[in-house]
Coordinates of C-alpha atoms and ligand atoms in Angstrom, one line a residue:
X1 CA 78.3 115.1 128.3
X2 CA 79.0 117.6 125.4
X3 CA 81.9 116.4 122.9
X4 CA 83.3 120.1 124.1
X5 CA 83.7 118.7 127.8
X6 CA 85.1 115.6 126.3
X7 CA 87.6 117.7 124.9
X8 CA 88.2 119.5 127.9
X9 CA 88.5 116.4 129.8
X10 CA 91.6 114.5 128.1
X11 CA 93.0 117.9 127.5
X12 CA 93.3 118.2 131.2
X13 CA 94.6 114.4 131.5
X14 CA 91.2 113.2 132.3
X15 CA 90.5 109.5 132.2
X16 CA 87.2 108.5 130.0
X17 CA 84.7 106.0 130.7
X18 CA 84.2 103.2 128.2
X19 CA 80.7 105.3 127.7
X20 CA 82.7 108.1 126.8
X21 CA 84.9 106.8 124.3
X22 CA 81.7 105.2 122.0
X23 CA 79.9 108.5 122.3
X24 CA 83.0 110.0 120.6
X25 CA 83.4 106.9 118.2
X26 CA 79.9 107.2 117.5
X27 CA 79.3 110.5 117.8
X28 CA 82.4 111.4 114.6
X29 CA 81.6 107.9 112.6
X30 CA 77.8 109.3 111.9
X31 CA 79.4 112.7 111.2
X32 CA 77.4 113.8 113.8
X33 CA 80.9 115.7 115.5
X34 CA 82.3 118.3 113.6
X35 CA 85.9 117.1 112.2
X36 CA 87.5 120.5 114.3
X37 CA 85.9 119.1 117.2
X38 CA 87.4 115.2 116.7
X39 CA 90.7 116.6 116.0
X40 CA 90.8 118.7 118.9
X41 CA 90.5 115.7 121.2
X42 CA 93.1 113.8 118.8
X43 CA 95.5 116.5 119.6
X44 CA 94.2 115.9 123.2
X45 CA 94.8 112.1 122.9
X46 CA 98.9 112.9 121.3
X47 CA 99.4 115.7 124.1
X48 CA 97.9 113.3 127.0
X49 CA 97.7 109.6 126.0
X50 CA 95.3 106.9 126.7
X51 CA 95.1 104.6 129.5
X52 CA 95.0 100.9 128.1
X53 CA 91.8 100.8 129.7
X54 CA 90.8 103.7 127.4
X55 CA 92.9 102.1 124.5
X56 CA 91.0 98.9 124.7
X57 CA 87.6 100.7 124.8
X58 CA 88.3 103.1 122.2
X59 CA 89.6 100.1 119.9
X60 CA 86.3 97.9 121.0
X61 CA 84.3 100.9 119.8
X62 CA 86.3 101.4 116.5
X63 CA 85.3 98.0 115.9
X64 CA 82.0 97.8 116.3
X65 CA 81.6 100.8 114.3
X66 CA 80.1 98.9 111.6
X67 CA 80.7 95.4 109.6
X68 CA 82.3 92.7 111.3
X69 CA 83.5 89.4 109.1
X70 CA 81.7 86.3 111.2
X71 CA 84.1 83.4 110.0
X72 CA 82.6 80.5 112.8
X73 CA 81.7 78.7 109.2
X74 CA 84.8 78.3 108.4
X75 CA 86.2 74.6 109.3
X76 CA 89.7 75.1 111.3
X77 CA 91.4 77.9 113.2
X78 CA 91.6 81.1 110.6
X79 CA 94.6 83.0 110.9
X80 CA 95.6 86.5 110.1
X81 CA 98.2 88.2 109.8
X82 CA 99.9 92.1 109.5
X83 CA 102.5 94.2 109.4
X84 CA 103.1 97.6 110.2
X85 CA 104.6 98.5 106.6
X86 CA 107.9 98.8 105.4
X87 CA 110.1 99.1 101.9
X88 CA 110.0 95.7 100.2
X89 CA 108.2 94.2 102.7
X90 CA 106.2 91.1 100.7
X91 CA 106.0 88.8 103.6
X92 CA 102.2 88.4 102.9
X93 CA 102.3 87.1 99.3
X94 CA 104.4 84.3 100.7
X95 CA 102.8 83.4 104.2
X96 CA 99.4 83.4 102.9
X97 CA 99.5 80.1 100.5
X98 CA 102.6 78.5 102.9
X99 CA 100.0 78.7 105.8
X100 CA 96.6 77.8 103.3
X101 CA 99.0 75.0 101.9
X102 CA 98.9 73.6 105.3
X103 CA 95.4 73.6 105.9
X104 CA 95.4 76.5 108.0
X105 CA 92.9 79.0 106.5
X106 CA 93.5 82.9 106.0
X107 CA 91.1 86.0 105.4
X108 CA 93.2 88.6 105.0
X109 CA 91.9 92.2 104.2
X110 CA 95.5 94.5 103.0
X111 CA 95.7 98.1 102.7
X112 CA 97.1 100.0 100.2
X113 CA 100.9 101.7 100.2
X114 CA 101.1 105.5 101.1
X115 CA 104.7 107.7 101.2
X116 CA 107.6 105.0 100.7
X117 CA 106.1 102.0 101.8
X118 CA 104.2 99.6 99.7
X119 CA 100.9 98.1 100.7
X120 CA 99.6 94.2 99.6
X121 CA 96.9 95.5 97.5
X122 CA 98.8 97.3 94.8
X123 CA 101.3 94.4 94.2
X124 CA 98.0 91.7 93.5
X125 CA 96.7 94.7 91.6
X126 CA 100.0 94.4 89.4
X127 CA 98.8 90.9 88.5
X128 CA 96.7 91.7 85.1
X129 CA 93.3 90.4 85.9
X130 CA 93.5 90.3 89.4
X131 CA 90.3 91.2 92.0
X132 CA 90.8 92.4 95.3
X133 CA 87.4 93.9 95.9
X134 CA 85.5 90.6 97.2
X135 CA 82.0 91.1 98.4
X136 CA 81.5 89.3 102.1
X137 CA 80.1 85.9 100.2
X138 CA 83.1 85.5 98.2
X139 CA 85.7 85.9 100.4
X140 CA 83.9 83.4 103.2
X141 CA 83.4 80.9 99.6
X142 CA 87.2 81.8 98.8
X143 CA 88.3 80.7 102.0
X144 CA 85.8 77.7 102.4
X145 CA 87.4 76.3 99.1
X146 CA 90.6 77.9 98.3
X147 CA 92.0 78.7 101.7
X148 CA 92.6 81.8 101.5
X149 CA 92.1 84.9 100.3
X150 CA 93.7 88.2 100.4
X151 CA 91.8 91.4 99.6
X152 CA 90.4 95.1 100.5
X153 CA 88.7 95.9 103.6
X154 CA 84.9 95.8 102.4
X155 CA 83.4 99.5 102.8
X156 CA 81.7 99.3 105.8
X157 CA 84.5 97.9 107.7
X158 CA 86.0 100.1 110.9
X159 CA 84.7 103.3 109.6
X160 CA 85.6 105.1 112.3
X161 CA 89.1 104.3 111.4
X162 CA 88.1 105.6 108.0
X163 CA 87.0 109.0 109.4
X164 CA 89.7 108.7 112.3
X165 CA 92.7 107.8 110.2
X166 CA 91.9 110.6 107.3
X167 CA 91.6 113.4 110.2
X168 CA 94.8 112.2 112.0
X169 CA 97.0 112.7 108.4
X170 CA 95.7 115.7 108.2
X171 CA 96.4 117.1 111.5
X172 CA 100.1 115.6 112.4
X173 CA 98.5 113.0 114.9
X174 CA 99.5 109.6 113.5
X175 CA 101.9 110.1 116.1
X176 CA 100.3 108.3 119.3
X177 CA 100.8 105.1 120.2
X178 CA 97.7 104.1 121.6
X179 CA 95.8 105.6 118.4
X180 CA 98.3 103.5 116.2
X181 CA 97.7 100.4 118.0
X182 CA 93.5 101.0 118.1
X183 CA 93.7 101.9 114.5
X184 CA 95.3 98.6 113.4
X185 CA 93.6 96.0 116.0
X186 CA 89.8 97.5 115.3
X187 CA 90.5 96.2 112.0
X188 CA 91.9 93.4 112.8
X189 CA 89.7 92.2 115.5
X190 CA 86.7 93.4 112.6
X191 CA 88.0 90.6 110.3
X192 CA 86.8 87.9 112.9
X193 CA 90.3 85.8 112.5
X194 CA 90.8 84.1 116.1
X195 CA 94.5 84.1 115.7
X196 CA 96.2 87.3 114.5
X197 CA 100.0 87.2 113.8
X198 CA 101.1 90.7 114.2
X199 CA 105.4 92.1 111.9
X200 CA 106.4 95.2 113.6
X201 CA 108.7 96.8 112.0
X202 CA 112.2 98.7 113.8
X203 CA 114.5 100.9 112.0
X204 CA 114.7 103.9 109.8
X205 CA 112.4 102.4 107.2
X206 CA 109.5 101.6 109.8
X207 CA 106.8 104.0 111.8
X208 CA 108.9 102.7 115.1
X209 CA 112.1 104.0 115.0
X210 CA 113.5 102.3 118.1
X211 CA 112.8 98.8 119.2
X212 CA 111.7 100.5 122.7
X213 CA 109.0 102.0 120.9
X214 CA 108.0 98.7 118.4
X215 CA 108.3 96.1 121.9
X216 CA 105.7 99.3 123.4
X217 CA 103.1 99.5 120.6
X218 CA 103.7 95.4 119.7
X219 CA 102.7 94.2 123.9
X220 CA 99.9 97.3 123.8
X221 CA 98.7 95.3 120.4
X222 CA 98.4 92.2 121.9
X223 CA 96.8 93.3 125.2
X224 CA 94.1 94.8 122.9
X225 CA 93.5 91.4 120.9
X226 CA 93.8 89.0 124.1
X227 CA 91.0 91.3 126.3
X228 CA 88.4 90.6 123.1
X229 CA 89.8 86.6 123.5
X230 CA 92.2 86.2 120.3
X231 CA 95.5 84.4 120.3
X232 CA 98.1 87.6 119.5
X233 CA 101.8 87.5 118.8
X234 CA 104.0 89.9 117.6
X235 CA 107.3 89.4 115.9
X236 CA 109.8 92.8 116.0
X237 CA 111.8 92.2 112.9
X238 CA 114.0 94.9 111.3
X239 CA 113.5 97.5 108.5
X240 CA 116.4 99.2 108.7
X241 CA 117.5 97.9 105.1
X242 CA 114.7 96.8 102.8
X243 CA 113.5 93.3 102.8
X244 CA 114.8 91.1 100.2
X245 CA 116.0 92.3 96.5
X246 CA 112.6 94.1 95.3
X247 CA 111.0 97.4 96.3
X248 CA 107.7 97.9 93.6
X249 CA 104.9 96.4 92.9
X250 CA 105.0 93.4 90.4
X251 CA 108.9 93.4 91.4
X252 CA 108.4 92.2 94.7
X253 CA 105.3 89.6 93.4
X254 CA 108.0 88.4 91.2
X255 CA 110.5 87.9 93.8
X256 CA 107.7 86.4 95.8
X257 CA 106.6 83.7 92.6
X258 CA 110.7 82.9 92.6
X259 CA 110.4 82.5 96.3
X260 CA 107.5 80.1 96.3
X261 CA 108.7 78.4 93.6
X262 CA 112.5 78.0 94.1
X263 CA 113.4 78.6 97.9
X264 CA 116.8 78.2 97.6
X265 CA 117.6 80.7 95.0
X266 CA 115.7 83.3 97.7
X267 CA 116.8 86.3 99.5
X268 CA 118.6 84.9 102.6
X269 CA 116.9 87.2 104.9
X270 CA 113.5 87.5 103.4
X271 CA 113.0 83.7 103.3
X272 CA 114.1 84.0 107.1
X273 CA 111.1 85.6 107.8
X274 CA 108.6 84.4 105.8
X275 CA 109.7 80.9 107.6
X276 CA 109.9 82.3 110.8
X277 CA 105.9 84.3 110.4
X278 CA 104.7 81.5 109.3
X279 CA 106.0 79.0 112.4
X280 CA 104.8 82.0 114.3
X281 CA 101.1 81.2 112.8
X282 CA 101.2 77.5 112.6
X283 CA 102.4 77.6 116.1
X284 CA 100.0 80.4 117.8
X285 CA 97.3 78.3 115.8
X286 CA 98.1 74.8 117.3
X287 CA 98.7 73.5 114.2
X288 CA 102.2 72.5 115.7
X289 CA 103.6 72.3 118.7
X290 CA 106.8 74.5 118.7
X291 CA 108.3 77.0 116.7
X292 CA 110.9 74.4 115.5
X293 CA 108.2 72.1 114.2
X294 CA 106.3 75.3 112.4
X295 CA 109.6 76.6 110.7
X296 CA 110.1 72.9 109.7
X297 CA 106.3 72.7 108.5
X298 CA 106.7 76.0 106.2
X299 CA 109.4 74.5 104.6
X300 CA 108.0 71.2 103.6
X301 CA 105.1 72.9 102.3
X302 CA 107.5 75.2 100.3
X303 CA 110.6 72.5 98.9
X304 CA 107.3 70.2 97.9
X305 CA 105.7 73.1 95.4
X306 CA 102.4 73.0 97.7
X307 CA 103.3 77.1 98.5
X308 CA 103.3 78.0 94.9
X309 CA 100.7 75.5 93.6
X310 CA 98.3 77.5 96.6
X311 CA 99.1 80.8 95.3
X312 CA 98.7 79.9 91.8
X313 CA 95.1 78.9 93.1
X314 CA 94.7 82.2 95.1
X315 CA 95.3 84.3 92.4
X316 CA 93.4 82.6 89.9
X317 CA 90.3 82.2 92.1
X318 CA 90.6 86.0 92.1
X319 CA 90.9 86.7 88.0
X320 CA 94.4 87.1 87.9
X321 CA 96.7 84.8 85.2
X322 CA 98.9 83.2 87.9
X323 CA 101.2 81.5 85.1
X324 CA 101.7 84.5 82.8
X325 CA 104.8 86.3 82.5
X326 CA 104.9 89.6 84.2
X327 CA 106.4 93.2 82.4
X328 CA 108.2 94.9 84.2
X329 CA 109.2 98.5 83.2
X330 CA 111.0 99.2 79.7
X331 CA 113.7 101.5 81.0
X332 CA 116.5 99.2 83.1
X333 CA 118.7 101.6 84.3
X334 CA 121.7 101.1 86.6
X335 CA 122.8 102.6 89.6
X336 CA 127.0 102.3 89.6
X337 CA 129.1 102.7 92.7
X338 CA 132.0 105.2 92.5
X339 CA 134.3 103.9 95.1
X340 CA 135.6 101.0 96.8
X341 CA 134.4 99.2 99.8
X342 CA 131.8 97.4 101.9
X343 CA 128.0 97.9 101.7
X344 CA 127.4 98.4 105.0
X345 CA 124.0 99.4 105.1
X346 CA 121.0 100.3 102.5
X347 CA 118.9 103.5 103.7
X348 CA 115.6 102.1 103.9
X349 CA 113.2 105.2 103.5
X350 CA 115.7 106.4 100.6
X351 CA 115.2 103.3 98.3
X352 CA 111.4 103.5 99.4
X353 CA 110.9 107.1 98.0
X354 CA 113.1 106.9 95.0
X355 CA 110.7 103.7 94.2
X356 CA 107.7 106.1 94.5
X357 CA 109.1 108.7 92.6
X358 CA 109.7 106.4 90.0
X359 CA 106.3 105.6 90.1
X360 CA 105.8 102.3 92.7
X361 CA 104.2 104.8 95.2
X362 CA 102.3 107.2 95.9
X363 CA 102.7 110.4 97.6
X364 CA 98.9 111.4 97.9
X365 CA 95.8 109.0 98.2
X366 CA 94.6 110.5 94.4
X367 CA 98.2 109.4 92.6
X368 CA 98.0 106.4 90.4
X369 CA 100.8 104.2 90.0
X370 CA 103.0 102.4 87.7
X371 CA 102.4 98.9 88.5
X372 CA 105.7 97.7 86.4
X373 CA 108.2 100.5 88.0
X374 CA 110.6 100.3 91.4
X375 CA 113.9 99.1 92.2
X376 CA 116.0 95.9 92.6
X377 CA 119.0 96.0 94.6
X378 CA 122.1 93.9 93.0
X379 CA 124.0 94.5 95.9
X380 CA 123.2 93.4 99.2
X381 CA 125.0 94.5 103.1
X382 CA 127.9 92.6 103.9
X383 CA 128.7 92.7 100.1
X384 CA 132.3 93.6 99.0
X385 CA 131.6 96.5 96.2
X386 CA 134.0 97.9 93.3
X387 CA 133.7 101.0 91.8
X388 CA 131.9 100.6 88.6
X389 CA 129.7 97.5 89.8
X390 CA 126.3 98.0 89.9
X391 CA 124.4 98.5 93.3
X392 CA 120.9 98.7 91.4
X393 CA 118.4 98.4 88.4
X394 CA 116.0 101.3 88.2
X395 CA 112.7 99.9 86.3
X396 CA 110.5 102.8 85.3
X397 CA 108.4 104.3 81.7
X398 CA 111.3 107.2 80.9
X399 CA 115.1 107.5 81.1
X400 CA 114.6 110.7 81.8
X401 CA 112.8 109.9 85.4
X402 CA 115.5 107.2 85.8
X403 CA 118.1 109.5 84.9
X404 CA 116.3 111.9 88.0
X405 CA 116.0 109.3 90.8
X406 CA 119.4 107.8 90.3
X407 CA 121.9 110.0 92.3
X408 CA 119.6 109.8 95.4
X409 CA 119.7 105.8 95.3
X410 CA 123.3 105.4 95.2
X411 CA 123.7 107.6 98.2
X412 CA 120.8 105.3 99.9
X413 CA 123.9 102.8 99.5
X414 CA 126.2 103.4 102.5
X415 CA 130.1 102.3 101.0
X416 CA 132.3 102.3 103.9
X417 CA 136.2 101.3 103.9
X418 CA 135.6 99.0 107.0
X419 CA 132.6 96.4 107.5
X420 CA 130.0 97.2 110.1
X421 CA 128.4 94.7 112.2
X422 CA 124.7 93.7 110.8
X423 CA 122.0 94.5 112.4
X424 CA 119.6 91.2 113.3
X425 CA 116.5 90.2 111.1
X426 CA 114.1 89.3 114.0
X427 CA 115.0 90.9 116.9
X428 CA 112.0 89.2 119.1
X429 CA 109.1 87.5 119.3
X430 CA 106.2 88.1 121.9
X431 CA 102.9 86.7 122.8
X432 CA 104.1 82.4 122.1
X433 CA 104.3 81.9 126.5
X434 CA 101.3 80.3 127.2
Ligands
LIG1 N1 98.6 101.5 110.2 C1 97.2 101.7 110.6 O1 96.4 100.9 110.1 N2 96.9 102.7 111.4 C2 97.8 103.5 112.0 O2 97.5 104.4 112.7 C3 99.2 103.4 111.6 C4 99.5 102.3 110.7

């Protein structure tokens, strides 16, 4: 069949064989189908959906389009895990060593942050020193004697996603749920971990905006990963506010050290859900029995300093100076209420783009960032606030950029007279039933 009939076909609702779909996986990954010609048939794909017989085929083909990790020599059940990006989000840098700590290995390959939400990469990056371009050999070595690793997706990994994911930014069809949930389980099931613990983020700060739509895309997600014979669950936790008190790069690895290292001086909700991932993963692993057990587990491993000792490792075996003090930017500036009342909610998406602006983030691939700039929020929901007080610290290189971003944070902080109810941190968790 020609990729033009292909086109044709989905446009008209059509329902491709699993034939079909690699042709077209094939066919754009060698280059060998003109980018107007793939983006047609995204448009298609947006316009008519997929089947999840066709989302399962289309994600088996993604991920056979080239490398796959092969971790059968590691000893134990490897484990990874992913989230669907938000603001603050630094949920990895704790449940990596929590779950390494415990004997549970992890190869975890991050992405990077684009638009207001951060990605893993860039806050290792902002440890001086630190790798996250392993070759193959060294992460299997890393995670045959550290544990665990956590770095970039080698180059050969999913490239269809590569070629798929650029062509959907550029023609408005990110969109799609079954070409969200192919993109991110090809590269998962690429990384070869038998157990793959899935954050999907709700709320105005998150891709899904609803929890219809996260509990859609999070039971399509595991569907995908159980059909190929992996152990998938999904936890559907909130981003309506940011997570925890630090949205930027070293900011949140420095909320993460202070986490690891002194859990109960943490961010209520943030240590929540690092406990509750983890159980998630020591659970879905077999490591314990119960979610119960696996929260208890996490937090053993965290009050005895095994968490932080393990990251210290991690980083080190990676270049980075796990011990040295970290800058952060040389302008502090704060953000000051002007009224009276309760903090009854923190716009998400806001406090992720003024972060970027100050220089966290970027808004195209090609922008480099300011590892030491973002934003920590003094002032958390629920919080009782007087005009004056300070609702935020803006760390950046020039008073004159904080001076810019400033207005458009405070209003990111919703004052109201009366207290609204809080929304909850996890609002489920699917895939545990046996
Ligand atoms: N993350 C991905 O990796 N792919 C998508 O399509 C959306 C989010």
């Amino acid at each position: 069949m020609r990729t033009l009939d292909l086109i044709a076909k989905k446009r008209d609702g059509g329902e491709h064989t699993d034939d079909e779909l690699r042709l077209l996986v094939n066919g754009c990954t060698r280059g060998d189908i003109p980018d107007y010609q793939m983006s047609a048939w995204l448009m298609a794909v947006v316009w008519r959906g997929l089947s999840e017989h066709e989302t399962f085929a289309l994600t088996a083909a993604m991920a056979a389009s080239g490398d796959t990790l092969d971790l059968s020599s590691i000893p134990g059940t490897p484990v990874d895990k992913h989230s669907t990006g938000g603001v603050g989000d630094k949920t990895s840098l704790a449940v990596v060593p929590i779950l390494a700590s415990a004997g549970v290995p992890v190869a975890k390959m991050s992405g990077r942050g684009l638009g207001h939400t951060g990605g893993t990469l860039d806050k290792l990056e902002s440890i001086p020193g630190t790798r996250v371009h392993l070759t193959v050999e060294e992460i299997l070595h890393q995670v045959r004697t550290v544990g665990a690793c956590v770095c970039a997706q080698t180059d050969n990994l999913v490239p269809a996603d590569r070629k798929l994911y650029a062509l959907r930014d550029a023609t408005a069809t990110v969109e799609s749920r079954p070409l969200i949930a192919a993109s991110v389980m090809s590269k998962k099931l690429a990384c070869g971990a038998p157990v793959i613990v899935l954050d999907v983020k709700v709320g105005g700060g998150a891709f899904m905006k609803t929890l219809e739509q996260a509990r859609a895309l999070a039971g399509l997600m595991i569907g995908i990963g159980q059909a190929q014979g992996r152990r998938v669950a999904a936890v559907l936790s909130d981003m309506n506010a940011p997570l925890g008190r630090a949205v930027g790069n070293r900011l949140e690895v420095l909320e993460v050290v202070r986490l690891l290292y002194e859990p109960s001086q943490a961010d209520p909700r943030l240590l929540s859900l690092v406990r509750h991932l983890s159980a998630v993963a020591f659970t879905l692993s077999g490591k314990t029995a119960t979610l119960n057990e696996g929260a208890a587990l996490a937090e053993r491993q965290l009050d005895s300093g095994a968490a932080h000792e393990k990251w210290c490792q991690i980083i080190e075996a990676q270049g980075g100076d796990a011990r040295a003090g970290l800058k952060t930017g040389p302008v502090q500036w704060p953000v000051q209420a002007t009224r009276d009342g309760d903090l009854s909610g923190i716009h998400a998406e806001a406090i992720g783009v003024g972060a970027m602006r100050l220089g966290a983030g970027r808004a195209t691939k090609e922008d480099q960032i300011d590892p030491a700039a973002g934003i920590i929020l003094e002032k958390t929901v629920g919080d009782r606030i007087r005009a004056g007080e300070t609702l935020a610290t803006l760390y950046c290189r020039e008073e004159a950029l904080a001076r810019e971003v400033a207005p458009a944070v405070r209003d990111a902080f919703r004052v109201s007279e009366q207290p609204l109810e809080a929304t909850p941190l996890i609002y489920d968790t699917l895939g545990l039933e046996p």
